[in-house]
């Protein structure tokens, strides 16, 4: 029970990696806030968490909308005493080659993947500072480290997440808060289902472990960075990619 007595808020908690994380955290004793744009999946994750015997609440949020994020924080903090763990996991792709990428596709991905992480963290940090502890885990991607064909917008957003992680580790470390990132490789969720078959076949063959990752592979990395086992880990980017270098 590594998260006993802790409350974790997971953005994108109704998605592939978010759901698996919520269930793992519940098994480790955490109370959960499932914050997602999509109501149906967030609700069903809350039901699954309840079946494990843990407390959970779902809140609809659009992380790219600062007012919506403020409402989410207000609701979460009125329901639970405080948020000990923030998992900034919500994210989207809009893949297109550079010359075909529209300004709207550029902006939408930046708004959700980069600004969304900033809005959620900024609004939830003060109550962590007040208590003198907290864990923030940001979801980057190996694409933010190595780049990837057709992902100018996504790569920029995830590289930005890595920059913010390292900055916040410096700003918030002295206040007892650790900030780290996970950089997953290709993980079997709805997001990867958008990749053309010929590209995914090539990718799978390039992974030294010869398989794509599972949502649980990432959830275990989140768990480590959310638990006291990582109390001396700050500002790191943990790759969960089977050794893939794209
Ligand atoms: N490797 C090598 N060449 C590639 C390529 C790749 N991965 N993808 C595209 N190309 C080449 C094509 O072969 C083609 O070459 P020619 O012009 O010489 O024929 C050229 O680039 C244009 O390709 P398309 O005709 O397919 O162009 P398109 O505009 O229809 O589609 C694309 C381009 C949208 C990028 C599409 O190829 C695609 O979706 N690729 C997958 C992108 C991807 O990997 N996304 C990851 C999603 S999962 C995720 O993001 C999670 C994470 O963090 C890892
Ligand atoms: P997913 O598509 O299954 O889940 C994403 C969740 O985020 C969905 O439930 C969606 O409703 C929610 N979401 C999207 N936009 C939102 C918004 N504006 N506000 C609130 N919620 C929103 O995708 P997956 O794979 O679970 O992705 C989770 C995170 O992991 C993302 O940040 C993604 O970029 C990252 N990632 C995923 C990889 C993969 O291969 N699947 C690899 C590397 C990183």
mmCIF file of C-alpha atoms and ligand atoms in Angstrom:
data_model
loop_
_atom_site.group_PDB
_atom_site.id
_atom_site.type_symbol
_atom_site.label_atom_id
_atom_site.label_comp_id
_atom_site.label_asym_id
_atom_site.label_seq_id
_atom_site.Cartn_x
_atom_site.Cartn_y
_atom_site.Cartn_z
ATOM 1 C CA UNK A 1 0.000 0.000 0.000
ATOM 2 C CA UNK A 2 2.547 2.540 -1.195
ATOM 3 C CA UNK A 3 0.020 5.377 -1.608
ATOM 4 C CA UNK A 4 -2.044 4.839 1.531
ATOM 5 C CA UNK A 5 -3.602 8.101 2.768
ATOM 6 C CA UNK A 6 -2.677 9.973 -0.432
ATOM 7 C CA UNK A 7 -4.984 11.629 -2.928
ATOM 8 C CA UNK A 8 -3.947 11.612 -6.581
ATOM 9 C CA UNK A 9 -5.429 13.651 -9.412
ATOM 10 C CA UNK A 10 -4.911 12.108 -12.850
ATOM 11 C CA UNK A 11 -5.679 14.201 -15.921
ATOM 12 C CA UNK A 12 -6.741 12.091 -18.883
ATOM 13 C CA UNK A 13 -7.647 9.510 -16.233
ATOM 14 C CA UNK A 14 -10.279 7.953 -18.471
ATOM 15 C CA UNK A 15 -7.795 7.095 -21.262
ATOM 16 C CA UNK A 16 -5.574 4.071 -21.857
ATOM 17 C CA UNK A 17 -2.620 4.910 -19.591
ATOM 18 C CA UNK A 18 -4.723 7.033 -17.193
ATOM 19 C CA UNK A 19 -7.202 4.239 -16.479
ATOM 20 C CA UNK A 20 -4.493 1.647 -15.790
ATOM 21 C CA UNK A 21 -2.757 4.164 -13.494
ATOM 22 C CA UNK A 22 -5.963 4.867 -11.575
ATOM 23 C CA UNK A 23 -6.529 1.150 -10.968
ATOM 24 C CA UNK A 24 -2.916 0.574 -9.894
ATOM 25 C CA UNK A 25 -2.962 3.603 -7.573
ATOM 26 C CA UNK A 26 -6.274 2.419 -6.069
ATOM 27 C CA UNK A 27 -4.729 -0.999 -5.371
ATOM 28 C CA UNK A 28 -1.890 0.883 -3.613
ATOM 29 C CA UNK A 29 -4.389 2.666 -1.341
ATOM 30 C CA UNK A 30 -4.781 6.076 -3.016
ATOM 31 C CA UNK A 31 -7.960 8.142 -3.259
ATOM 32 C CA UNK A 32 -8.439 9.367 -6.806
ATOM 33 C CA UNK A 33 -9.700 12.272 -8.832
ATOM 34 C CA UNK A 34 -10.260 11.217 -12.441
ATOM 35 C CA UNK A 35 -10.158 14.429 -14.466
ATOM 36 C CA UNK A 36 -11.003 14.021 -18.124
ATOM 37 C CA UNK A 37 -12.684 15.734 -21.027
ATOM 38 C CA UNK A 38 -14.673 12.586 -21.841
ATOM 39 C CA UNK A 39 -17.302 11.947 -19.199
ATOM 40 C CA UNK A 40 -18.278 8.360 -20.100
ATOM 41 C CA UNK A 41 -14.810 6.835 -19.728
ATOM 42 C CA UNK A 42 -13.986 8.880 -16.596
ATOM 43 C CA UNK A 43 -17.195 7.661 -14.969
ATOM 44 C CA UNK A 44 -16.489 4.030 -15.747
ATOM 45 C CA UNK A 45 -12.960 4.306 -14.291
ATOM 46 C CA UNK A 46 -14.493 5.700 -11.081
ATOM 47 C CA UNK A 47 -16.797 2.669 -10.930
ATOM 48 C CA UNK A 48 -13.813 0.330 -11.403
ATOM 49 C CA UNK A 49 -11.869 2.136 -8.671
ATOM 50 C CA UNK A 50 -14.850 1.863 -6.319
ATOM 51 C CA UNK A 51 -14.988 -1.889 -7.017
ATOM 52 C CA UNK A 52 -11.377 -2.101 -5.739
ATOM 53 C CA UNK A 53 -12.571 -0.411 -2.550
ATOM 54 C CA UNK A 54 -11.001 3.006 -2.953
ATOM 55 C CA UNK A 55 -12.655 6.442 -3.010
ATOM 56 C CA UNK A 56 -12.841 8.243 -6.337
ATOM 57 C CA UNK A 57 -14.471 11.247 -7.944
ATOM 58 C CA UNK A 58 -14.652 12.198 -11.618
ATOM 59 C CA UNK A 59 -14.483 15.787 -12.767
ATOM 60 C CA UNK A 60 -14.991 16.973 -16.308
ATOM 61 C CA UNK A 61 -12.179 19.268 -17.425
ATOM 62 C CA UNK A 62 -10.648 20.638 -20.568
ATOM 63 C CA UNK A 63 -7.017 21.080 -19.533
ATOM 64 C CA UNK A 64 -6.437 23.512 -22.403
ATOM 65 C CA UNK A 65 -8.981 25.930 -20.873
ATOM 66 C CA UNK A 66 -7.601 27.743 -17.822
ATOM 67 C CA UNK A 67 -11.051 28.547 -16.399
ATOM 68 C CA UNK A 68 -12.080 24.892 -16.688
ATOM 69 C CA UNK A 69 -8.870 23.869 -14.889
ATOM 70 C CA UNK A 70 -9.563 26.352 -12.067
ATOM 71 C CA UNK A 71 -13.071 24.891 -11.663
ATOM 72 C CA UNK A 72 -11.569 21.370 -11.579
ATOM 73 C CA UNK A 73 -9.136 22.347 -8.828
ATOM 74 C CA UNK A 74 -11.911 24.016 -6.804
ATOM 75 C CA UNK A 75 -14.121 20.919 -7.017
ATOM 76 C CA UNK A 76 -11.266 18.535 -6.213
ATOM 77 C CA UNK A 77 -10.168 20.534 -3.181
ATOM 78 C CA UNK A 78 -13.697 20.868 -1.842
ATOM 79 C CA UNK A 79 -14.134 17.072 -2.111
ATOM 80 C CA UNK A 80 -10.743 16.055 -0.667
ATOM 81 C CA UNK A 81 -8.513 17.811 1.893
ATOM 82 C CA UNK A 82 -5.677 18.230 -0.552
ATOM 83 C CA UNK A 83 -4.117 16.811 -3.708
ATOM 84 C CA UNK A 84 -0.834 15.082 -2.805
ATOM 85 C CA UNK A 85 -0.047 13.707 -6.259
ATOM 86 C CA UNK A 86 -0.671 15.334 -9.638
ATOM 87 C CA UNK A 87 -0.275 13.184 -12.742
ATOM 88 C CA UNK A 88 -0.332 15.459 -15.806
ATOM 89 C CA UNK A 89 -1.263 12.700 -18.239
ATOM 90 C CA UNK A 90 -3.910 14.182 -20.605
ATOM 91 C CA UNK A 91 -2.611 14.491 -24.155
ATOM 92 C CA UNK A 92 -3.528 14.378 -27.836
ATOM 93 C CA UNK A 93 -1.899 14.000 -31.253
ATOM 94 C CA UNK A 94 -2.711 15.690 -34.585
ATOM 95 C CA UNK A 95 -0.038 14.166 -36.826
ATOM 96 C CA UNK A 96 0.836 15.803 -40.156
ATOM 97 C CA UNK A 97 4.022 16.398 -42.157
ATOM 98 C CA UNK A 98 5.509 19.883 -41.516
ATOM 99 C CA UNK A 99 4.439 21.394 -44.837
ATOM 100 C CA UNK A 100 0.825 20.190 -44.402
ATOM 101 C CA UNK A 101 0.401 20.988 -40.689
ATOM 102 C CA UNK A 102 -2.337 23.593 -40.170
ATOM 103 C CA UNK A 103 -2.025 26.393 -37.630
ATOM 104 C CA UNK A 104 -5.089 24.987 -35.860
ATOM 105 C CA UNK A 105 -3.475 21.523 -35.539
ATOM 106 C CA UNK A 106 -0.305 23.148 -34.247
ATOM 107 C CA UNK A 107 -2.180 25.255 -31.692
ATOM 108 C CA UNK A 108 -4.553 22.542 -30.442
ATOM 109 C CA UNK A 109 -1.740 20.149 -29.542
ATOM 110 C CA UNK A 110 0.291 22.904 -27.867
ATOM 111 C CA UNK A 111 -2.792 24.060 -25.927
ATOM 112 C CA UNK A 112 -3.597 20.601 -24.519
ATOM 113 C CA UNK A 113 -0.167 19.000 -24.119
ATOM 114 C CA UNK A 114 1.893 22.023 -23.043
ATOM 115 C CA UNK A 115 -0.405 24.790 -21.734
ATOM 116 C CA UNK A 116 -2.623 22.160 -20.061
ATOM 117 C CA UNK A 117 0.298 20.913 -17.963
ATOM 118 C CA UNK A 118 1.163 24.490 -16.987
ATOM 119 C CA UNK A 119 -2.443 25.379 -16.003
ATOM 120 C CA UNK A 120 -3.000 22.221 -13.902
ATOM 121 C CA UNK A 121 0.329 22.490 -12.112
ATOM 122 C CA UNK A 122 0.095 26.214 -11.423
ATOM 123 C CA UNK A 123 -3.337 25.896 -9.817
ATOM 124 C CA UNK A 124 -2.517 22.845 -7.644
ATOM 125 C CA UNK A 125 0.980 23.746 -6.452
ATOM 126 C CA UNK A 126 0.040 26.384 -3.798
ATOM 127 C CA UNK A 127 -1.790 23.839 -1.601
ATOM 128 C CA UNK A 128 1.228 21.466 -1.912
ATOM 129 C CA UNK A 129 3.556 24.299 -0.885
ATOM 130 C CA UNK A 130 1.302 25.022 2.099
ATOM 131 C CA UNK A 131 1.635 21.400 3.281
ATOM 132 C CA UNK A 132 5.342 21.265 2.424
ATOM 133 C CA UNK A 133 5.105 18.160 0.238
ATOM 134 C CA UNK A 134 3.786 16.900 -3.063
ATOM 135 C CA UNK A 135 4.617 14.817 -6.119
ATOM 136 C CA UNK A 136 4.137 16.009 -9.676
ATOM 137 C CA UNK A 137 4.589 13.618 -12.584
ATOM 138 C CA UNK A 138 4.431 15.010 -16.116
ATOM 139 C CA UNK A 139 3.889 12.863 -19.185
ATOM 140 C CA UNK A 140 6.482 13.601 -21.839
ATOM 141 C CA UNK A 141 7.334 11.183 -24.675
ATOM 142 C CA UNK A 142 10.442 9.846 -26.376
ATOM 143 C CA UNK A 143 9.171 11.991 -29.267
ATOM 144 C CA UNK A 144 10.003 15.060 -27.144
ATOM 145 C CA UNK A 145 13.592 13.781 -26.869
ATOM 146 C CA UNK A 146 14.275 12.338 -30.349
ATOM 147 C CA UNK A 147 11.583 13.933 -32.588
ATOM 148 C CA UNK A 148 9.364 11.877 -34.925
ATOM 149 C CA UNK A 149 8.213 12.165 -38.530
ATOM 150 C CA UNK A 150 4.812 13.882 -38.735
ATOM 151 C CA UNK A 151 4.861 15.208 -35.163
ATOM 152 C CA UNK A 152 6.261 18.788 -35.150
ATOM 153 C CA UNK A 153 3.482 19.988 -32.840
ATOM 154 C CA UNK A 154 3.546 16.961 -30.522
ATOM 155 C CA UNK A 155 7.381 16.870 -30.317
ATOM 156 C CA UNK A 156 7.465 20.595 -29.463
ATOM 157 C CA UNK A 157 4.821 20.137 -26.758
ATOM 158 C CA UNK A 158 6.563 17.162 -25.143
ATOM 159 C CA UNK A 159 10.026 18.799 -25.319
ATOM 160 C CA UNK A 160 8.380 21.771 -23.583
ATOM 161 C CA UNK A 161 7.024 19.473 -20.874
ATOM 162 C CA UNK A 162 10.575 18.239 -20.226
ATOM 163 C CA UNK A 163 11.794 21.854 -19.932
ATOM 164 C CA UNK A 164 9.015 22.739 -17.485
ATOM 165 C CA UNK A 165 9.718 19.582 -15.440
ATOM 166 C CA UNK A 166 13.359 20.523 -14.957
ATOM 167 C CA UNK A 167 12.454 24.143 -14.155
ATOM 168 C CA UNK A 168 9.813 23.189 -11.582
ATOM 169 C CA UNK A 169 12.174 20.661 -9.995
ATOM 170 C CA UNK A 170 14.485 23.613 -9.266
ATOM 171 C CA UNK A 171 11.714 25.996 -8.139
ATOM 172 C CA UNK A 172 9.703 23.545 -6.034
ATOM 173 C CA UNK A 173 12.363 21.159 -4.704
ATOM 174 C CA UNK A 174 13.238 23.532 -1.827
ATOM 175 C CA UNK A 175 9.539 23.510 -0.880
ATOM 176 C CA UNK A 176 9.425 19.717 -0.496
ATOM 177 C CA UNK A 177 7.842 18.947 -3.867
ATOM 178 C CA UNK A 178 9.431 16.575 -6.379
ATOM 179 C CA UNK A 179 8.718 17.083 -10.079
ATOM 180 C CA UNK A 180 9.622 14.393 -12.593
ATOM 181 C CA UNK A 181 8.566 13.222 -16.051
ATOM 182 C CA UNK A 182 7.959 9.891 -17.713
ATOM 183 C CA UNK A 183 8.855 9.586 -21.386
ATOM 184 C CA UNK A 184 6.984 6.588 -22.775
ATOM 185 C CA UNK A 185 7.807 4.974 -26.107
ATOM 186 C CA UNK A 186 4.966 3.493 -28.154
ATOM 187 C CA UNK A 187 2.275 2.192 -25.816
ATOM 188 C CA UNK A 188 -0.793 0.208 -26.891
ATOM 189 C CA UNK A 189 -3.647 2.694 -26.433
ATOM 190 C CA UNK A 190 -6.110 4.542 -28.669
ATOM 191 C CA UNK A 191 -3.365 7.085 -29.431
ATOM 192 C CA UNK A 192 -1.171 4.519 -31.170
ATOM 193 C CA UNK A 193 -4.160 3.123 -33.088
ATOM 194 C CA UNK A 194 -3.915 6.239 -35.322
ATOM 195 C CA UNK A 195 -0.489 5.188 -36.684
ATOM 196 C CA UNK A 196 -0.577 3.627 -40.178
ATOM 197 C CA UNK A 197 0.003 -0.161 -40.121
ATOM 198 C CA UNK A 198 3.244 -0.054 -42.164
ATOM 199 C CA UNK A 199 4.730 2.513 -39.758
ATOM 200 C CA UNK A 200 3.759 0.568 -36.637
ATOM 201 C CA UNK A 201 5.209 -2.682 -38.023
ATOM 202 C CA UNK A 202 8.545 -0.933 -38.605
ATOM 203 C CA UNK A 203 8.411 0.606 -35.144
ATOM 204 C CA UNK A 204 7.724 -2.689 -33.388
ATOM 205 C CA UNK A 205 10.757 -4.238 -35.114
ATOM 206 C CA UNK A 206 12.939 -1.311 -33.950
ATOM 207 C CA UNK A 207 12.177 -1.860 -30.255
ATOM 208 C CA UNK A 208 14.951 -4.006 -28.724
ATOM 209 C CA UNK A 209 12.296 -5.747 -26.595
ATOM 210 C CA UNK A 210 10.306 -6.468 -29.830
ATOM 211 C CA UNK A 211 6.960 -5.321 -28.437
ATOM 212 C CA UNK A 212 5.031 -2.143 -27.850
ATOM 213 C CA UNK A 213 4.578 -1.074 -24.250
ATOM 214 C CA UNK A 214 1.429 -1.717 -22.232
ATOM 215 C CA UNK A 215 -0.378 0.996 -20.234
ATOM 216 C CA UNK A 216 0.662 -0.887 -17.070
ATOM 217 C CA UNK A 217 4.356 -0.482 -17.998
ATOM 218 C CA UNK A 218 3.846 3.290 -17.770
ATOM 219 C CA UNK A 219 1.589 3.100 -14.705
ATOM 220 C CA UNK A 220 4.397 1.396 -12.733
ATOM 221 C CA UNK A 221 6.762 4.279 -13.608
ATOM 222 C CA UNK A 222 4.134 6.802 -12.465
ATOM 223 C CA UNK A 223 3.736 4.792 -9.253
ATOM 224 C CA UNK A 224 7.462 4.911 -8.510
ATOM 225 C CA UNK A 225 7.591 8.673 -9.080
ATOM 226 C CA UNK A 226 4.401 9.238 -7.035
ATOM 227 C CA UNK A 227 5.526 7.160 -4.043
ATOM 228 C CA UNK A 228 8.012 7.902 -1.270
ATOM 229 C CA UNK A 229 10.407 5.407 -2.908
ATOM 230 C CA UNK A 230 11.411 8.268 -5.239
ATOM 231 C CA UNK A 231 11.864 10.931 -2.544
ATOM 232 C CA UNK A 232 15.410 11.722 -3.736
ATOM 233 C CA UNK A 233 14.493 11.706 -7.449
ATOM 234 C CA UNK A 234 13.821 15.220 -8.777
ATOM 235 C CA UNK A 235 13.864 16.699 -12.296
ATOM 236 C CA UNK A 236 14.467 13.390 -14.028
ATOM 237 C CA UNK A 237 12.944 12.069 -17.253
ATOM 238 C CA UNK A 238 12.313 8.343 -16.940
ATOM 239 C CA UNK A 239 12.119 6.603 -20.325
ATOM 240 C CA UNK A 240 9.678 3.678 -20.557
ATOM 241 C CA UNK A 241 10.330 2.706 -24.149
ATOM 242 C CA UNK A 242 11.769 -0.819 -24.341
ATOM 243 C CA UNK A 243 15.103 0.709 -25.383
ATOM 244 C CA UNK A 244 13.735 2.230 -28.590
ATOM 245 C CA UNK A 245 15.642 5.119 -30.159
ATOM 246 C CA UNK A 246 13.536 6.579 -32.984
HETATM 247 N N1 LIG B 1 9.181 6.823 -41.546
HETATM 248 C C1 LIG B 1 9.680 7.068 -42.780
HETATM 249 N N2 LIG B 1 9.009 7.731 -43.728
HETATM 250 C C2 LIG B 1 7.764 8.142 -43.434
HETATM 251 C C3 LIG B 1 7.182 7.938 -42.177
HETATM 252 C C4 LIG B 1 7.946 7.246 -41.219
HETATM 253 N N3 LIG B 1 7.508 7.021 -39.978
HETATM 254 N N4 LIG B 1 5.972 8.494 -42.189
HETATM 255 C C5 LIG B 1 5.781 9.034 -43.396
HETATM 256 N N5 LIG B 1 6.873 8.819 -44.149
HETATM 257 C C6 LIG B 1 7.082 9.246 -45.525
HETATM 258 C C7 LIG B 1 6.174 8.488 -46.498
HETATM 259 O O1 LIG B 1 6.761 7.250 -46.858
HETATM 260 C C8 LIG B 1 6.076 9.470 -47.660
HETATM 261 O O2 LIG B 1 7.224 9.427 -48.447
HETATM 262 P P1 LIG B 1 7.144 9.752 -50.021
HETATM 263 O O3 LIG B 1 6.596 11.142 -50.130
HETATM 264 O O4 LIG B 1 8.558 9.597 -50.478
HETATM 265 O O5 LIG B 1 6.204 8.709 -50.577
HETATM 266 C C9 LIG B 1 6.050 10.812 -46.940
HETATM 267 O O6 LIG B 1 6.688 10.600 -45.658
HETATM 268 C C10 LIG B 1 4.630 11.343 -46.718
HETATM 269 O O7 LIG B 1 3.894 10.284 -46.107
HETATM 270 P P2 LIG B 1 2.360 10.120 -46.306
HETATM 271 O O8 LIG B 1 2.008 10.069 -47.766
HETATM 272 O O9 LIG B 1 1.899 8.983 -45.440
HETATM 273 O O10 LIG B 1 1.821 11.526 -45.797
HETATM 274 P P3 LIG B 1 0.539 11.855 -45.027
HETATM 275 O O11 LIG B 1 0.516 13.340 -44.911
HETATM 276 O O12 LIG B 1 -0.650 11.166 -45.592
HETATM 277 O O13 LIG B 1 0.768 11.200 -43.574
HETATM 278 C C11 LIG B 1 1.668 11.139 -41.404
HETATM 279 C C12 LIG B 1 1.885 11.556 -42.855
HETATM 280 C C13 LIG B 1 0.423 11.850 -40.847
HETATM 281 C C14 LIG B 1 2.871 11.622 -40.621
HETATM 282 C C15 LIG B 1 1.452 9.624 -41.313
HETATM 283 O O14 LIG B 1 2.504 8.979 -42.005
HETATM 284 C C16 LIG B 1 1.454 9.173 -39.872
HETATM 285 O O15 LIG B 1 0.445 9.246 -39.194
HETATM 286 N N6 LIG B 1 2.596 8.657 -39.391
HETATM 287 C C17 LIG B 1 2.727 8.198 -38.005
HETATM 288 C C18 LIG B 1 3.172 9.319 -37.107
HETATM 289 C C19 LIG B 1 3.467 8.736 -35.763
HETATM 290 O O16 LIG B 1 4.405 7.973 -35.594
HETATM 291 N N7 LIG B 1 2.678 9.128 -34.744
HETATM 292 C C20 LIG B 1 2.834 8.613 -33.411
HETATM 293 C C21 LIG B 1 1.471 8.600 -32.721
HETATM 294 S S1 LIG B 1 1.566 7.837 -31.120
HETATM 295 C C22 LIG B 1 2.278 8.998 -30.152
HETATM 296 O O17 LIG B 1 2.498 10.107 -30.525
HETATM 297 C C23 LIG B 1 2.628 8.580 -28.767
HETATM 298 C C24 LIG B 1 4.029 8.856 -28.462
HETATM 299 O O18 LIG B 1 4.314 9.775 -27.698
HETATM 300 C C25 LIG B 1 5.072 7.958 -28.958
HETATM 301 P P1 LIG B 2 -5.514 8.116 -24.689
HETATM 302 O O1 LIG B 2 -5.998 8.817 -25.900
HETATM 303 O O2 LIG B 2 -5.942 6.717 -24.427
HETATM 304 O O3 LIG B 2 -5.857 8.964 -23.378
HETATM 305 C C1 LIG B 2 -5.754 10.350 -23.332
HETATM 306 C C2 LIG B 2 -6.822 10.863 -22.394
HETATM 307 O O4 LIG B 2 -6.673 12.281 -22.298
HETATM 308 C C3 LIG B 2 -8.241 10.599 -22.936
HETATM 309 O O5 LIG B 2 -9.041 10.009 -21.931
HETATM 310 C C4 LIG B 2 -8.737 11.975 -23.335
HETATM 311 O O6 LIG B 2 -10.144 12.136 -23.180
HETATM 312 C C5 LIG B 2 -7.958 12.861 -22.367
HETATM 313 N N1 LIG B 2 -7.864 14.228 -22.886
HETATM 314 C C6 LIG B 2 -7.515 14.609 -24.145
HETATM 315 N N2 LIG B 2 -7.604 15.939 -24.262
HETATM 316 C C7 LIG B 2 -8.012 16.405 -23.064
HETATM 317 C C8 LIG B 2 -8.283 17.695 -22.573
HETATM 318 N N3 LIG B 2 -8.175 18.778 -23.341
HETATM 319 N N4 LIG B 2 -8.680 17.812 -21.283
HETATM 320 C C9 LIG B 2 -8.816 16.721 -20.500
HETATM 321 N N5 LIG B 2 -8.585 15.474 -20.917
HETATM 322 C C10 LIG B 2 -8.186 15.317 -22.184
HETATM 323 O O7 LIG B 2 -3.922 8.224 -24.763
HETATM 324 P P2 LIG B 2 -2.806 7.591 -23.838
HETATM 325 O O8 LIG B 2 -1.943 6.797 -24.707
HETATM 326 O O9 LIG B 2 -3.379 7.000 -22.615
HETATM 327 O O10 LIG B 2 -1.976 8.926 -23.477
HETATM 328 C C11 LIG B 2 -1.766 9.396 -22.155
HETATM 329 C C12 LIG B 2 -0.547 10.305 -22.184
HETATM 330 O O11 LIG B 2 0.603 9.544 -22.529
HETATM 331 C C13 LIG B 2 -0.614 11.459 -23.195
HETATM 332 O O12 LIG B 2 -0.060 12.617 -22.630
HETATM 333 C C14 LIG B 2 0.261 10.968 -24.325
HETATM 334 O O13 LIG B 2 0.794 12.031 -25.071
HETATM 335 C C15 LIG B 2 1.309 10.218 -23.547
HETATM 336 N N6 LIG B 2 2.066 9.265 -24.309
HETATM 337 C C16 LIG B 2 1.422 8.212 -24.919
HETATM 338 C C17 LIG B 2 2.150 7.308 -25.640
HETATM 339 C C18 LIG B 2 1.539 6.168 -26.380
HETATM 340 O O14 LIG B 2 2.233 5.542 -27.184
HETATM 341 N N7 LIG B 2 0.266 5.825 -26.151
HETATM 342 C C19 LIG B 2 3.617 7.431 -25.753
HETATM 343 C C20 LIG B 2 4.167 8.582 -25.089
HETATM 344 C C21 LIG B 2 3.408 9.445 -24.380
#
